[in-house]
C-alpha positions as a Markdown table, in Angstrom:
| # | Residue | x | y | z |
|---|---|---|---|---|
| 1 | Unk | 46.0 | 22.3 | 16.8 |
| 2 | Unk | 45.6 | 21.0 | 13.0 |
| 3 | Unk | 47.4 | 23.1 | 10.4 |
| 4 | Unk | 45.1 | 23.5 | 7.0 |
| 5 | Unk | 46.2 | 23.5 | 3.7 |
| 6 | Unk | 46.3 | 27.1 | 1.9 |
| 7 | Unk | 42.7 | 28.6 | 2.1 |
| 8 | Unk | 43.0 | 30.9 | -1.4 |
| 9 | Unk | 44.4 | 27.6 | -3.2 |
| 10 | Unk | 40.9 | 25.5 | -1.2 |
| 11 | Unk | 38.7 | 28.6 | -3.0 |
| 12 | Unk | 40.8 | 28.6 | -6.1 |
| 13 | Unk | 41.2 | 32.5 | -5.8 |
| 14 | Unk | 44.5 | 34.6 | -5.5 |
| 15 | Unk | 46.0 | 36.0 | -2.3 |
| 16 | Unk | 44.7 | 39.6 | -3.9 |
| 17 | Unk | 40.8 | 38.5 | -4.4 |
| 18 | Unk | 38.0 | 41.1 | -3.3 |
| 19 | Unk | 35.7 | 40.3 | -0.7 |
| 20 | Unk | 33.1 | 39.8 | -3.9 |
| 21 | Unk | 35.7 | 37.1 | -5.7 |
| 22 | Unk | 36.0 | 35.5 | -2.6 |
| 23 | Unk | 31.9 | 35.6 | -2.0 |
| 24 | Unk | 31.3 | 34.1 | -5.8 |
| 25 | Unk | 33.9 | 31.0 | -5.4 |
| 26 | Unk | 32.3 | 30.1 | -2.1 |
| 27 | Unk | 29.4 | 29.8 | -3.5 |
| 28 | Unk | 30.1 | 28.3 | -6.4 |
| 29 | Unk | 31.9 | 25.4 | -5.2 |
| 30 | Unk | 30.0 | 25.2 | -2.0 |
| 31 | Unk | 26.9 | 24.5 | -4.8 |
| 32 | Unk | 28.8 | 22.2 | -6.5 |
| 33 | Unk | 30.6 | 20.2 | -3.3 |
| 34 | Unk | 27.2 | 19.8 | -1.1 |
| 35 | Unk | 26.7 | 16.1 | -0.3 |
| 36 | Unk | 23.0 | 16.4 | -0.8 |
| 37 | Unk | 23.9 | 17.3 | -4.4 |
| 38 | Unk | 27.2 | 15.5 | -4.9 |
| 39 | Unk | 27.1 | 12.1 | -3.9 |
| 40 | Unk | 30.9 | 11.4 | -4.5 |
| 41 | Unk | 32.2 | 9.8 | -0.9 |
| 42 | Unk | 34.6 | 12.5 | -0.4 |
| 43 | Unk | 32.1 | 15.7 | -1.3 |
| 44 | Unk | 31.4 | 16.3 | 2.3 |
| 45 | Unk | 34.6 | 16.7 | 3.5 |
| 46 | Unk | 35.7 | 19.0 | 0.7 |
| 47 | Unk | 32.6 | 21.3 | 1.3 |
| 48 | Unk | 33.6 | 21.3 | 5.4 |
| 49 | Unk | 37.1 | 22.5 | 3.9 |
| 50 | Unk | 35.4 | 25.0 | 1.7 |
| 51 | Unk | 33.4 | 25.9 | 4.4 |
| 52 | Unk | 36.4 | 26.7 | 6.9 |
| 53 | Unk | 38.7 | 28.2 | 4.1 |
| 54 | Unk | 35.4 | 30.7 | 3.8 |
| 55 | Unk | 35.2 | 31.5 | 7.2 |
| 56 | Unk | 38.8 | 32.9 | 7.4 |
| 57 | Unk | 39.1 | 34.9 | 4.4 |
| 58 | Unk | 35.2 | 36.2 | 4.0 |
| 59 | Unk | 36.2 | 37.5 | 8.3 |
| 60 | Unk | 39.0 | 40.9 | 7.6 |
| 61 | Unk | 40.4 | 40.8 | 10.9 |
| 62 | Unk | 41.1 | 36.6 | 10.7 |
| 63 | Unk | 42.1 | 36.9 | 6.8 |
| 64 | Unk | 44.8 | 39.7 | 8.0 |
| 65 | Unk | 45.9 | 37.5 | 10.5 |
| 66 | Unk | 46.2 | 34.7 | 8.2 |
| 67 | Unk | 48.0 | 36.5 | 5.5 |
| 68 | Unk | 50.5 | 37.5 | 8.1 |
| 69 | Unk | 51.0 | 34.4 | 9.8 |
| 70 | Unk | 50.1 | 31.7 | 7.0 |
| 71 | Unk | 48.7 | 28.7 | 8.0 |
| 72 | Unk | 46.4 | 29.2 | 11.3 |
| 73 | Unk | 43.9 | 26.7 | 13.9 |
| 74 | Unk | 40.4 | 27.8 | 13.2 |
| 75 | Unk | 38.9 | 25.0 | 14.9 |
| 76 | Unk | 37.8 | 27.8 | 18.0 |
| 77 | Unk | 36.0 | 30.1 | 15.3 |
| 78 | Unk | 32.7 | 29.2 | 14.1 |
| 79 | Unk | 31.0 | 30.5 | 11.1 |
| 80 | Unk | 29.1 | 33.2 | 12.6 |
| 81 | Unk | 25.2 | 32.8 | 11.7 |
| 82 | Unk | 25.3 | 29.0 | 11.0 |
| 83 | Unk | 25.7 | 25.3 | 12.8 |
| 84 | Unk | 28.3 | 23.2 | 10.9 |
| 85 | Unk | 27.1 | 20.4 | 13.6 |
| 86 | Unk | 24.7 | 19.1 | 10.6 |
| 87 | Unk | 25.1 | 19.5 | 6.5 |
| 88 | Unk | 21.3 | 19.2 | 6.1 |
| 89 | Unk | 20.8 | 22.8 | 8.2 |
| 90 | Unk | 23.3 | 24.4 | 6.0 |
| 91 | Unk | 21.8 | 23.2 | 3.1 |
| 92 | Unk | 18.7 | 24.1 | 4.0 |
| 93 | Unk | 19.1 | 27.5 | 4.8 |
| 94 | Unk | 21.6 | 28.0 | 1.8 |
| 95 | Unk | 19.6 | 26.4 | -0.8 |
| 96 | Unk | 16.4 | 25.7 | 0.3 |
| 97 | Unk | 14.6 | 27.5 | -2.9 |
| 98 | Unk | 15.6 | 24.8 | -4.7 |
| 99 | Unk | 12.4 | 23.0 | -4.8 |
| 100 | Unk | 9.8 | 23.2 | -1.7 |
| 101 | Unk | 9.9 | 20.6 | 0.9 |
| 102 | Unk | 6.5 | 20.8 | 1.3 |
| 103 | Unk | 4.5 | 17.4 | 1.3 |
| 104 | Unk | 1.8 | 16.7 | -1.4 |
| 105 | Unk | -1.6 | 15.3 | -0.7 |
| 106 | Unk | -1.3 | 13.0 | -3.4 |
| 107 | Unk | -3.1 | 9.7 | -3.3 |
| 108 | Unk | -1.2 | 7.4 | -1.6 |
| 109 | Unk | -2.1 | 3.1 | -1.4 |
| 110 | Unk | -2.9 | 1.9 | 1.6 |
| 111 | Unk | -0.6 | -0.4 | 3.7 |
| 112 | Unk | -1.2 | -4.3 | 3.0 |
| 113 | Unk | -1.8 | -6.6 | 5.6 |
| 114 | Unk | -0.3 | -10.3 | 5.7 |
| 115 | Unk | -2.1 | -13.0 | 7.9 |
| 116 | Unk | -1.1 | -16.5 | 7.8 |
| 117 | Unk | -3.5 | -19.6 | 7.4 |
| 118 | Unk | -3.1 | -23.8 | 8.5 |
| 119 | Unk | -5.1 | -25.8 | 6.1 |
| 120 | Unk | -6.2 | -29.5 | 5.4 |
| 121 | Unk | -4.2 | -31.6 | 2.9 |
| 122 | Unk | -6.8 | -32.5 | 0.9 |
| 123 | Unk | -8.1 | -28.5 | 1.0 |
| 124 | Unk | -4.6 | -27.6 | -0.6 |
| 125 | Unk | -5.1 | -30.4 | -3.0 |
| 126 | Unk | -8.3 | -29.6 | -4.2 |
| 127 | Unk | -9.1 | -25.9 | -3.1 |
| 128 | Unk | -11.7 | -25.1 | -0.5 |
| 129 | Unk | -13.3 | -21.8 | 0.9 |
| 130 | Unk | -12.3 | -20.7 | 4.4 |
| 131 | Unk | -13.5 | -17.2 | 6.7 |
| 132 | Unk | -10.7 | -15.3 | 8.2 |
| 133 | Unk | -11.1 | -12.6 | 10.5 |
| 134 | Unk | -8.4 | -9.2 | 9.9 |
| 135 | Unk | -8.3 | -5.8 | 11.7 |
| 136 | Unk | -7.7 | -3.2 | 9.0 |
| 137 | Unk | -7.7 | 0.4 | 9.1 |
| 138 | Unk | -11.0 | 1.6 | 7.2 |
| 139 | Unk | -13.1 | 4.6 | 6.9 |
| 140 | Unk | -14.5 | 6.0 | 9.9 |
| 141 | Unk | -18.0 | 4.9 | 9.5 |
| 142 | Unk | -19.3 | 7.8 | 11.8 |
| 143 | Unk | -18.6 | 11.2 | 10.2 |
| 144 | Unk | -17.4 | 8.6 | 6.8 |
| 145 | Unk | -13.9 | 9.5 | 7.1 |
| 146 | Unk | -14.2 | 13.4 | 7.1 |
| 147 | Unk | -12.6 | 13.1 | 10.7 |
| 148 | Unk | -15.5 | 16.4 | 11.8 |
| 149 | Unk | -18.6 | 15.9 | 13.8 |
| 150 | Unk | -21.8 | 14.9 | 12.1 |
| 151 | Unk | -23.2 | 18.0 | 11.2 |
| 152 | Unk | -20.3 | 20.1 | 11.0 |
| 153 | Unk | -17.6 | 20.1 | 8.5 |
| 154 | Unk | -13.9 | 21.1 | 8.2 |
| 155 | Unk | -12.7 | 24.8 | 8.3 |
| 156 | Unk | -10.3 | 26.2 | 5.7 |
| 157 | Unk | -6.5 | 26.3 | 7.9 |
| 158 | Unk | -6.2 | 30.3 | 8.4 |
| 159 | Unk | -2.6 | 29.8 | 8.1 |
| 160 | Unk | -2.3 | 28.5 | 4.4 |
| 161 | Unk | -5.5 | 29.5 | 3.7 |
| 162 | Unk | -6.8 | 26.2 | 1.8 |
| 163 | Unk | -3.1 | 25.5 | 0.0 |
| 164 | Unk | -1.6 | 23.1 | 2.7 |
| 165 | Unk | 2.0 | 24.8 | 2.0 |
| 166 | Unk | 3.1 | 27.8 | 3.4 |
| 167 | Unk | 6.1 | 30.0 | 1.6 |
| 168 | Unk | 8.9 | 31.3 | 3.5 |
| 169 | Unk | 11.6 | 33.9 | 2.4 |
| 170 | Unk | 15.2 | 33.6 | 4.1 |
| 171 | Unk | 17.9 | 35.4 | 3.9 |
| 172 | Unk | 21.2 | 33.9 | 3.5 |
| 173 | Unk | 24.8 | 34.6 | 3.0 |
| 174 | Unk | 23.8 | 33.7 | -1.1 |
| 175 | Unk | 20.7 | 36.0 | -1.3 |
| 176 | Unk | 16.8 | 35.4 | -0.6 |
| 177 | Unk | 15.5 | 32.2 | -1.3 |
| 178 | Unk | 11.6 | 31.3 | -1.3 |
| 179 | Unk | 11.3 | 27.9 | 0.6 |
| 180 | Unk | 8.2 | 26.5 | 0.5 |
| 181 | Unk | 7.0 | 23.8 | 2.9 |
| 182 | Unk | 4.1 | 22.2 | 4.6 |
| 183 | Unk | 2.1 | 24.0 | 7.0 |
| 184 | Unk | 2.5 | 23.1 | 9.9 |
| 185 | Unk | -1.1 | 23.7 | 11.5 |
| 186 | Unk | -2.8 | 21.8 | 9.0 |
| 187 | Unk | -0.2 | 19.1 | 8.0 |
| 188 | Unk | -1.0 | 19.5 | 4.4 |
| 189 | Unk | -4.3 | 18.9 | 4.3 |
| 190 | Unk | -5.8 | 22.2 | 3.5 |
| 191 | Unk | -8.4 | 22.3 | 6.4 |
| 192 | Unk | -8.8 | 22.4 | 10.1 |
| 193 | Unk | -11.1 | 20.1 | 12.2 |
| 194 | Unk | -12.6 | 22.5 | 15.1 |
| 195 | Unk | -15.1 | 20.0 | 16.2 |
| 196 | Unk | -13.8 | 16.1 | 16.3 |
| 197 | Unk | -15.6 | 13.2 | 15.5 |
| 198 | Unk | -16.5 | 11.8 | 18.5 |
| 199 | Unk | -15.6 | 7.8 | 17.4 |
| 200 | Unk | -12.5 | 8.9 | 15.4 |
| 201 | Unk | -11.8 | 11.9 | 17.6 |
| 202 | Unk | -11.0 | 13.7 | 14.3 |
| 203 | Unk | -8.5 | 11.0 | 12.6 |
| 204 | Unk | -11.6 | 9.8 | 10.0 |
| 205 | Unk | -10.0 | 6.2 | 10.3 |
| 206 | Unk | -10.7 | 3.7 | 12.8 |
| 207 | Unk | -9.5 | 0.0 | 13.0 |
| 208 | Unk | -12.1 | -2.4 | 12.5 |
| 209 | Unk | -12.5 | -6.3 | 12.5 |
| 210 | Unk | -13.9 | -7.7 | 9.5 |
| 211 | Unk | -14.6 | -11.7 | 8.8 |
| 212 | Unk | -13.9 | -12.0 | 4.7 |
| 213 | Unk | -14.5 | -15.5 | 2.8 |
| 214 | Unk | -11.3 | -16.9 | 1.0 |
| 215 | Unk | -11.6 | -19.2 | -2.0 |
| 216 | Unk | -8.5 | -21.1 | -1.7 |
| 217 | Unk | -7.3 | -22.4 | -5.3 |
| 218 | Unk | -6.5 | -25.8 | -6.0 |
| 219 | Unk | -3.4 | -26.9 | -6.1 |
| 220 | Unk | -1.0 | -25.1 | -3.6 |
| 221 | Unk | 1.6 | -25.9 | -1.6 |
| 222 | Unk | 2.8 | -25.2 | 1.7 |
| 223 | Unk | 4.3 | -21.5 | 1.8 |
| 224 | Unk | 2.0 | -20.1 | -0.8 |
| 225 | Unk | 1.0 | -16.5 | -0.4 |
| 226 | Unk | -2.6 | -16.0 | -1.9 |
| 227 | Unk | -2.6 | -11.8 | -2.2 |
| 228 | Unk | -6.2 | -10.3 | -2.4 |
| 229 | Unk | -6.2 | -6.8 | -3.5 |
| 230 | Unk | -8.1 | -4.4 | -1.9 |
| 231 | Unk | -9.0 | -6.1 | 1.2 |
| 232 | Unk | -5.7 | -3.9 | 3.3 |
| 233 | Unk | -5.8 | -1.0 | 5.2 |
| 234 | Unk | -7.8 | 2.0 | 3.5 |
| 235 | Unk | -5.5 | 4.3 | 1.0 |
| 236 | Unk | -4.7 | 8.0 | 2.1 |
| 237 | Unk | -6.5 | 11.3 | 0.2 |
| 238 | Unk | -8.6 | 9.1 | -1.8 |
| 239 | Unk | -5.8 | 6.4 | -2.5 |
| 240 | Unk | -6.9 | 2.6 | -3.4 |
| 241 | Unk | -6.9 | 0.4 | -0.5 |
| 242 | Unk | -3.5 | -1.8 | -0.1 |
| 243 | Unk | -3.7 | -5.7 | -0.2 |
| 244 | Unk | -4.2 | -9.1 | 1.8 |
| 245 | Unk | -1.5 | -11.7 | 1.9 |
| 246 | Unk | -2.2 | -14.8 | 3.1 |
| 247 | Unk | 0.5 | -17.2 | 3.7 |
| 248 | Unk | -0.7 | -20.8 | 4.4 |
| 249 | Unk | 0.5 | -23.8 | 6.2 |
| 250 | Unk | -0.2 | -27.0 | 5.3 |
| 251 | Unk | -0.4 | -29.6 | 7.6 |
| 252 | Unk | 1.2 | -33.1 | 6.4 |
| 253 | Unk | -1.2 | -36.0 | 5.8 |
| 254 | Unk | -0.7 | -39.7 | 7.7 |
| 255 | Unk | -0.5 | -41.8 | 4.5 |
| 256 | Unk | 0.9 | -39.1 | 1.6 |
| 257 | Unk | 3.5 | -37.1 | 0.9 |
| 258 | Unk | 4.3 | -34.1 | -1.9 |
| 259 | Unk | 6.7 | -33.4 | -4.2 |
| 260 | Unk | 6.0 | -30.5 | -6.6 |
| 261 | Unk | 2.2 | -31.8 | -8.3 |
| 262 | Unk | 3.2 | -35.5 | -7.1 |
| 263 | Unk | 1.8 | -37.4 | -4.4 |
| 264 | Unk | 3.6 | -40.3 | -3.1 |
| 265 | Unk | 2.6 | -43.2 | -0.8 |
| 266 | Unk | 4.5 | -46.5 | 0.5 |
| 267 | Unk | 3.0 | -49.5 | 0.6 |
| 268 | Unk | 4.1 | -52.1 | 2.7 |
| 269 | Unk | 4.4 | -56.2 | 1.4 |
| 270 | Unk | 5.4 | -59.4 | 2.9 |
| 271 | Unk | 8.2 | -61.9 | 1.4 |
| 272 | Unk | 5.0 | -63.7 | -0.7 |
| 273 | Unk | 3.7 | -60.9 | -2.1 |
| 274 | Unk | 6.5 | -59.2 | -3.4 |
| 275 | Unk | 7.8 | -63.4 | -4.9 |
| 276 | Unk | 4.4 | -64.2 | -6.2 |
| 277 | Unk | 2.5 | -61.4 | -6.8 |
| 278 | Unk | -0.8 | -59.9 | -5.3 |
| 279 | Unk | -3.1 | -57.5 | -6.1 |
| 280 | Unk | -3.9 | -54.8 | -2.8 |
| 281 | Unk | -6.5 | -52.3 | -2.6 |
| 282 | Unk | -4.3 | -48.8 | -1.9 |
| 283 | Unk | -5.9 | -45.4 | -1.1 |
| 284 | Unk | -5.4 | -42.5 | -3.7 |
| 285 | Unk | -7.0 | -39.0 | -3.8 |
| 286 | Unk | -9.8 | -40.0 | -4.7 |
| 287 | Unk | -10.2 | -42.9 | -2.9 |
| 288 | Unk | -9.3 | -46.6 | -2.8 |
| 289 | Unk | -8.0 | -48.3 | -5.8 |
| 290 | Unk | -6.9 | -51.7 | -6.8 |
| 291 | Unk | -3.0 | -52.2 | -7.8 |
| 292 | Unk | -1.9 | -55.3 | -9.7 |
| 293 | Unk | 2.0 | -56.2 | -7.5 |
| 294 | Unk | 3.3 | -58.2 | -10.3 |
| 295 | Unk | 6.0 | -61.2 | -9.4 |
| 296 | Unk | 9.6 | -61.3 | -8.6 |
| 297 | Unk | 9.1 | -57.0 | -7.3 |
| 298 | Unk | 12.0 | -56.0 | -5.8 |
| 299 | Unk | 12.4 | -53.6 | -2.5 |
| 300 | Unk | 11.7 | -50.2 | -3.7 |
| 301 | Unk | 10.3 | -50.8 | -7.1 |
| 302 | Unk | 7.5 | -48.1 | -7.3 |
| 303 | Unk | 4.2 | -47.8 | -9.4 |
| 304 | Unk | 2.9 | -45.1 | -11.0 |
| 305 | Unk | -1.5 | -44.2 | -11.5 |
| 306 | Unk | -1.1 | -41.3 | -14.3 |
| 307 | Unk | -3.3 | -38.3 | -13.3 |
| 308 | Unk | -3.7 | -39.7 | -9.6 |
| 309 | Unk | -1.4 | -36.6 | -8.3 |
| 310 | Unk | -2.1 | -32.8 | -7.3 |
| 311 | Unk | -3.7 | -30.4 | -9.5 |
| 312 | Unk | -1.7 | -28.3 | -11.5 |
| 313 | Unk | -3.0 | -24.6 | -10.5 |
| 314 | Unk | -2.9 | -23.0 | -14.0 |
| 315 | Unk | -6.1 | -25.9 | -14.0 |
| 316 | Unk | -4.7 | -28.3 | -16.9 |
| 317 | Unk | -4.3 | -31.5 | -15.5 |
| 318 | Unk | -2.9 | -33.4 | -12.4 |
| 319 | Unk | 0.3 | -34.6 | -11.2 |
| 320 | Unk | 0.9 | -38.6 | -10.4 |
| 321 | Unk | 0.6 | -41.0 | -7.6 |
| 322 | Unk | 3.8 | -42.3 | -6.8 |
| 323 | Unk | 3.4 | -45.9 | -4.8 |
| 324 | Unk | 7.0 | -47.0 | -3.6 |
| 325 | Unk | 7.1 | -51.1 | -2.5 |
| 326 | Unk | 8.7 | -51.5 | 0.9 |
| 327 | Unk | 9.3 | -55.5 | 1.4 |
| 328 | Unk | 8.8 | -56.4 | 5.1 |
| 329 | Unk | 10.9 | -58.7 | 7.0 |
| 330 | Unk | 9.2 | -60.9 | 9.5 |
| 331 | Unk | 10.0 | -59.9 | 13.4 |
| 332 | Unk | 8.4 | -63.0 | 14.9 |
| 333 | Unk | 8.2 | -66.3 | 13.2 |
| 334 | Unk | 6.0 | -69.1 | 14.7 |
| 335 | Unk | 7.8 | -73.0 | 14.9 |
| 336 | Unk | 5.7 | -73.7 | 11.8 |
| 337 | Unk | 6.8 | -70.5 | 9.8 |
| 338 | Unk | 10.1 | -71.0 | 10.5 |
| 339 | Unk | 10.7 | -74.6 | 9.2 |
| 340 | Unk | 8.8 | -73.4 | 5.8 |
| 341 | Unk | 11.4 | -70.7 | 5.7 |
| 342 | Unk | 14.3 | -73.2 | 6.7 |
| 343 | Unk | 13.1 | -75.4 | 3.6 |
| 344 | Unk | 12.4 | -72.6 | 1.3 |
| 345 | Unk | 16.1 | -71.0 | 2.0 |
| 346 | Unk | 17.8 | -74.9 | 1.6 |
| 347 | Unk | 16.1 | -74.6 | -2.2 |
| 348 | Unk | 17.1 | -70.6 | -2.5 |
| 349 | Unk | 20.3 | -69.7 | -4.1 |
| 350 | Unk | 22.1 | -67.4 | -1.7 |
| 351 | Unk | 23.1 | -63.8 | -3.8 |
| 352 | Unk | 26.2 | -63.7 | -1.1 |
């Protein structure tokens, strides 16, 4: 068995301490050493220590038998009245007058709800307005959330008597201590239901489907979470209602691509085009457009149409239309094309 260190030097009393010294520095440093009020990593195994020094010298028979032999196993003894298997026991027999336990009906928000939602493109570009369905928790629309019968109504809990806390005296090794906590027939709520709700069945909430109409803002992106206060489960005792988060998707376009408020398209040009020059009709946001390809463009030269982009959603002004050139090299070449190209490459200088 585990020798301990000195139990009058754990207690910080002399060998010659009353019963009452002994009693008072217990308690004082049990107070001081409980983890639920000393949060210091090593409090809980100082008050186990306190606790066992206590056991031996508060017991005459074991404190004679400790004085005459010194250091003794107490591991087989157990403090009579009281489980050391769990700190939150001791402490709430010890010190449970320190403030009631008892839960308060306060109002309390509702839970929020989060529902994802695939749009368009062109709806994230430019908003749009889409119906969702949810299931939220609401009032029971029956007995309108009282959780009784229509007709009847709730009858005041003959154990608190209306007050939803009942008050409890216990005796410990420190005196009496009041300990106030929730009753336990009427959870807190004051009231008893003898006669359910028949829909409900006494709860006053029920989960019910609703379809809700989203305006979706111009302007988002992939990943954005629209939230939509009060439109979550119903709040508790009268609380507000929690919120709707909508996450949307969006699904990528065949043509356009997004960076930030920027859209950005490639266009494809031959050999001629790209030497000479052209002018190609290109589709934009809002539709096609003409764009001047000016001569001698290179592969990967890009364009820019100011204002052609996504909204911006604080609503002042647009992003840009970002056309990048991609010249295209010939995969077939007919006996005609290939002698013009044969001729044009004799009068090309060669970059390598």
């Amino acid at each position: 068995m585990a020798t301990k260190r000195d139990y009058y030097e754990v207690l910080g009393v002399p060998q010659s301490a009353t019963e009452e010294e002994i009693r008072k520095a217990f308690r004082r440093l049990a107070f001081h050493y409980h983890p639920d009020r000393n949060h210091n990593p090593a409090a809980e195994d100082k008050f186990k220590e306190i606790n066992e020094a206590y056991q031996v010298l508060s017991d005459p028979a074991k404190r004679s038998s400790y004085d005459r032999y010194g250091q003794v196993a107490t591991e087989e003894w157990g403090f009579p009245g009281y489980d050391f298997g769990g700190l939150g026991d001791i402490f709430e027999s010890f010190f449970g007058g320190f403030g009631g336990t008892a839960t308060q009906r306060t109002p309390q928000r509702g839970d929020s709800l989060q529902v994802h939602l695939t749009i368009l493109f062109e709806e994230a570009v430019f908003g749009c307005r889409k119906e969702i369905e949810i299931k939220r928790i609401e009032s029971c629309p029956l007995c309108h959330g009282i959780g009784s019968r229509p007709g009847t109504n709730p009858q005041i809990c003959p154990e608190c008597r209306g007050a939803g806390q009942v008050r409890r005296v216990k005796q410990s090794i420190f005196g009496r201590f009041a300990h106030i906590t929730t009753c336990p027939r009427c959870q807190g709520s004051g009231t008893t239901i003898t006669d359910p709700c028949p829909q409900c069945r006494g709860k006053g909430r029920l989960q019910m489907k609703r379809e809700l109409t989203v305006a979706i803002p111009a302007g988002v992106d992939d990943g954005y979470e629209l939230i939509l206060d009060g439109e979550g489960d119903i709040g508790f005792y009268g609380g507000a209602p929690g919120g709707l988060h909508i996450r949307l998707s969006v699904k990528p376009h065949k043509v356009f691509s997004r960076q930030g408020f920027d859209i950005f398209f490639e266009l494809p040009i031959n050999f001629a085009q790209a030497a000479l020059g052209d002018e190609v009709e290109i589709p934009s946001l809002d539709g096609a457009r003409s764009l001047n390809i000016p001569a001698s463009t290179q592969n990967g030269d890009t364009f820019r149409l100011k204002g052609k982009g996504v909204p911006h959603l604080n609503g002042r002004g647009r992003g840009d239309q970002i056309i990048k050139v991609l010249v295209v090299t010939p995969q077939r070449l007919d006996g005609k094309q290939r002698r013009l190209f044969e001729e044009l490459a004799k009068m090309l200088h060669k970059p390598n």
